[in-house]
Amino acid sequence: MKNTTLPGVVLLILGAVFLIYHGFYYTKTEKVLEIGPAKIEAQTRHDIPVPPILGWIVVAGGAALLVNGLRQRA
């Protein structure tokens, strides 16, 4: 359990990103129509929301790991 400092920092950064952006999205290209060499494609955007409480939980977990790692070093 001595190596908890680095995961704590990573979780703090990840939690801060969740709190700033509130989610992410990706774009998917789908084939709509294909006739011979001609084809029509459509792009759809899919949103994946991240609730702010999840960001706070990740920040709290990262802070706990960071404090635990710093206490074990001393």
JSON list of C-alpha atoms in Angstrom, two decimals:
[
{"chain": "A", "resi": 1, "resn": "MET", "atom": "CA", "xyz": [0.00, 0.00, 0.00]},
{"chain": "A", "resi": 2, "resn": "LYS", "atom": "CA", "xyz": [3.01, 2.31, -0.19]},
{"chain": "A", "resi": 3, "resn": "ASN", "atom": "CA", "xyz": [2.44, 3.15, -3.83]},
{"chain": "A", "resi": 4, "resn": "THR", "atom": "CA", "xyz": [-0.85, 4.99, -3.46]},
{"chain": "A", "resi": 5, "resn": "THR", "atom": "CA", "xyz": [0.49, 8.47, -4.20]},
{"chain": "A", "resi": 6, "resn": "LEU", "atom": "CA", "xyz": [0.51, 8.17, -8.01]},
{"chain": "A", "resi": 7, "resn": "PRO", "atom": "CA", "xyz": [-3.01, 6.67, -8.30]},
{"chain": "A", "resi": 8, "resn": "GLY", "atom": "CA", "xyz": [-4.21, 9.40, -5.91]},
{"chain": "A", "resi": 9, "resn": "VAL", "atom": "CA", "xyz": [-2.85, 12.13, -8.18]},
{"chain": "A", "resi": 10, "resn": "VAL", "atom": "CA", "xyz": [-4.35, 10.44, -11.26]},
{"chain": "A", "resi": 11, "resn": "LEU", "atom": "CA", "xyz": [-7.77, 10.21, -9.58]},
{"chain": "A", "resi": 12, "resn": "LEU", "atom": "CA", "xyz": [-7.59, 13.86, -8.52]},
{"chain": "A", "resi": 13, "resn": "ILE", "atom": "CA", "xyz": [-6.90, 14.93, -12.11]},
{"chain": "A", "resi": 14, "resn": "LEU", "atom": "CA", "xyz": [-9.60, 12.63, -13.50]},
{"chain": "A", "resi": 15, "resn": "GLY", "atom": "CA", "xyz": [-12.14, 13.94, -10.98]},
{"chain": "A", "resi": 16, "resn": "ALA", "atom": "CA", "xyz": [-11.28, 17.53, -11.89]},
{"chain": "A", "resi": 17, "resn": "VAL", "atom": "CA", "xyz": [-11.82, 16.72, -15.59]},
{"chain": "A", "resi": 18, "resn": "PHE", "atom": "CA", "xyz": [-15.21, 15.18, -14.76]},
{"chain": "A", "resi": 19, "resn": "LEU", "atom": "CA", "xyz": [-16.19, 18.30, -12.82]},
{"chain": "A", "resi": 20, "resn": "ILE", "atom": "CA", "xyz": [-15.11, 20.64, -15.62]},
{"chain": "A", "resi": 21, "resn": "TYR", "atom": "CA", "xyz": [-16.56, 18.83, -18.66]},
{"chain": "A", "resi": 22, "resn": "HIS", "atom": "CA", "xyz": [-19.67, 17.06, -17.23]},
{"chain": "A", "resi": 23, "resn": "GLY", "atom": "CA", "xyz": [-19.34, 14.21, -19.74]},
{"chain": "A", "resi": 24, "resn": "PHE", "atom": "CA", "xyz": [-18.05, 13.36, -23.17]},
{"chain": "A", "resi": 25, "resn": "TYR", "atom": "CA", "xyz": [-19.32, 12.34, -26.58]},
{"chain": "A", "resi": 26, "resn": "TYR", "atom": "CA", "xyz": [-18.33, 10.30, -29.58]},
{"chain": "A", "resi": 27, "resn": "THR", "atom": "CA", "xyz": [-19.37, 10.39, -33.23]},
{"chain": "A", "resi": 28, "resn": "LYS", "atom": "CA", "xyz": [-20.45, 7.29, -35.10]},
{"chain": "A", "resi": 29, "resn": "THR", "atom": "CA", "xyz": [-20.63, 7.08, -38.90]},
{"chain": "A", "resi": 30, "resn": "GLU", "atom": "CA", "xyz": [-23.36, 4.82, -40.26]},
{"chain": "A", "resi": 31, "resn": "LYS", "atom": "CA", "xyz": [-24.04, 3.75, -43.82]},
{"chain": "A", "resi": 32, "resn": "VAL", "atom": "CA", "xyz": [-27.53, 4.89, -44.82]},
{"chain": "A", "resi": 33, "resn": "LEU", "atom": "CA", "xyz": [-27.72, 3.96, -48.50]},
{"chain": "A", "resi": 34, "resn": "GLU", "atom": "CA", "xyz": [-25.39, 2.22, -50.92]},
{"chain": "A", "resi": 35, "resn": "ILE", "atom": "CA", "xyz": [-26.23, 1.88, -54.59]},
{"chain": "A", "resi": 36, "resn": "GLY", "atom": "CA", "xyz": [-23.34, 0.65, -56.71]},
{"chain": "A", "resi": 37, "resn": "PRO", "atom": "CA", "xyz": [-20.30, 2.87, -56.20]},
{"chain": "A", "resi": 38, "resn": "ALA", "atom": "CA", "xyz": [-22.36, 5.66, -54.59]},
{"chain": "A", "resi": 39, "resn": "LYS", "atom": "CA", "xyz": [-23.02, 5.61, -50.88]},
{"chain": "A", "resi": 40, "resn": "ILE", "atom": "CA", "xyz": [-24.62, 7.93, -48.37]},
{"chain": "A", "resi": 41, "resn": "GLU", "atom": "CA", "xyz": [-23.39, 8.03, -44.77]},
{"chain": "A", "resi": 42, "resn": "ALA", "atom": "CA", "xyz": [-24.76, 9.81, -41.72]},
{"chain": "A", "resi": 43, "resn": "GLN", "atom": "CA", "xyz": [-22.88, 10.84, -38.62]},
{"chain": "A", "resi": 44, "resn": "THR", "atom": "CA", "xyz": [-24.63, 10.64, -35.27]},
{"chain": "A", "resi": 45, "resn": "ARG", "atom": "CA", "xyz": [-23.37, 12.15, -32.05]},
{"chain": "A", "resi": 46, "resn": "HIS", "atom": "CA", "xyz": [-23.76, 10.12, -28.87]},
{"chain": "A", "resi": 47, "resn": "ASP", "atom": "CA", "xyz": [-23.50, 11.98, -25.56]},
{"chain": "A", "resi": 48, "resn": "ILE", "atom": "CA", "xyz": [-22.40, 10.24, -22.37]},
{"chain": "A", "resi": 49, "resn": "PRO", "atom": "CA", "xyz": [-23.14, 12.48, -19.37]},
{"chain": "A", "resi": 50, "resn": "VAL", "atom": "CA", "xyz": [-21.10, 12.24, -16.17]},
{"chain": "A", "resi": 51, "resn": "PRO", "atom": "CA", "xyz": [-22.95, 13.49, -13.09]},
{"chain": "A", "resi": 52, "resn": "PRO", "atom": "CA", "xyz": [-21.05, 16.00, -10.92]},
{"chain": "A", "resi": 53, "resn": "ILE", "atom": "CA", "xyz": [-21.41, 13.77, -7.84]},
{"chain": "A", "resi": 54, "resn": "LEU", "atom": "CA", "xyz": [-19.25, 11.16, -9.59]},
{"chain": "A", "resi": 55, "resn": "GLY", "atom": "CA", "xyz": [-16.55, 13.80, -10.08]},
{"chain": "A", "resi": 56, "resn": "TRP", "atom": "CA", "xyz": [-16.64, 14.67, -6.38]},
{"chain": "A", "resi": 57, "resn": "ILE", "atom": "CA", "xyz": [-16.44, 10.99, -5.40]},
{"chain": "A", "resi": 58, "resn": "VAL", "atom": "CA", "xyz": [-13.39, 10.47, -7.63]},
{"chain": "A", "resi": 59, "resn": "VAL", "atom": "CA", "xyz": [-11.74, 13.62, -6.20]},
{"chain": "A", "resi": 60, "resn": "ALA", "atom": "CA", "xyz": [-12.39, 12.44, -2.64]},
{"chain": "A", "resi": 61, "resn": "GLY", "atom": "CA", "xyz": [-11.00, 8.98, -3.39]},
{"chain": "A", "resi": 62, "resn": "GLY", "atom": "CA", "xyz": [-7.91, 10.49, -5.00]},
{"chain": "A", "resi": 63, "resn": "ALA", "atom": "CA", "xyz": [-7.37, 12.79, -2.03]},
{"chain": "A", "resi": 64, "resn": "ALA", "atom": "CA", "xyz": [-7.69, 9.86, 0.38]},
{"chain": "A", "resi": 65, "resn": "LEU", "atom": "CA", "xyz": [-5.14, 7.82, -1.59]},
{"chain": "A", "resi": 66, "resn": "LEU", "atom": "CA", "xyz": [-2.78, 10.78, -1.81]},
{"chain": "A", "resi": 67, "resn": "VAL", "atom": "CA", "xyz": [-2.94, 11.47, 1.93]},
{"chain": "A", "resi": 68, "resn": "ASN", "atom": "CA", "xyz": [-2.50, 7.77, 2.68]},
{"chain": "A", "resi": 69, "resn": "GLY", "atom": "CA", "xyz": [0.56, 7.57, 0.44]},
{"chain": "A", "resi": 70, "resn": "LEU", "atom": "CA", "xyz": [2.14, 10.67, 1.96]},
{"chain": "A", "resi": 71, "resn": "ARG", "atom": "CA", "xyz": [1.50, 9.47, 5.53]},
{"chain": "A", "resi": 72, "resn": "GLN", "atom": "CA", "xyz": [3.16, 6.11, 4.89]},
{"chain": "A", "resi": 73, "resn": "ARG", "atom": "CA", "xyz": [6.28, 7.78, 3.49]},
{"chain": "A", "resi": 74, "resn": "ALA", "atom": "CA", "xyz": [6.91, 9.77, 6.65]}
]
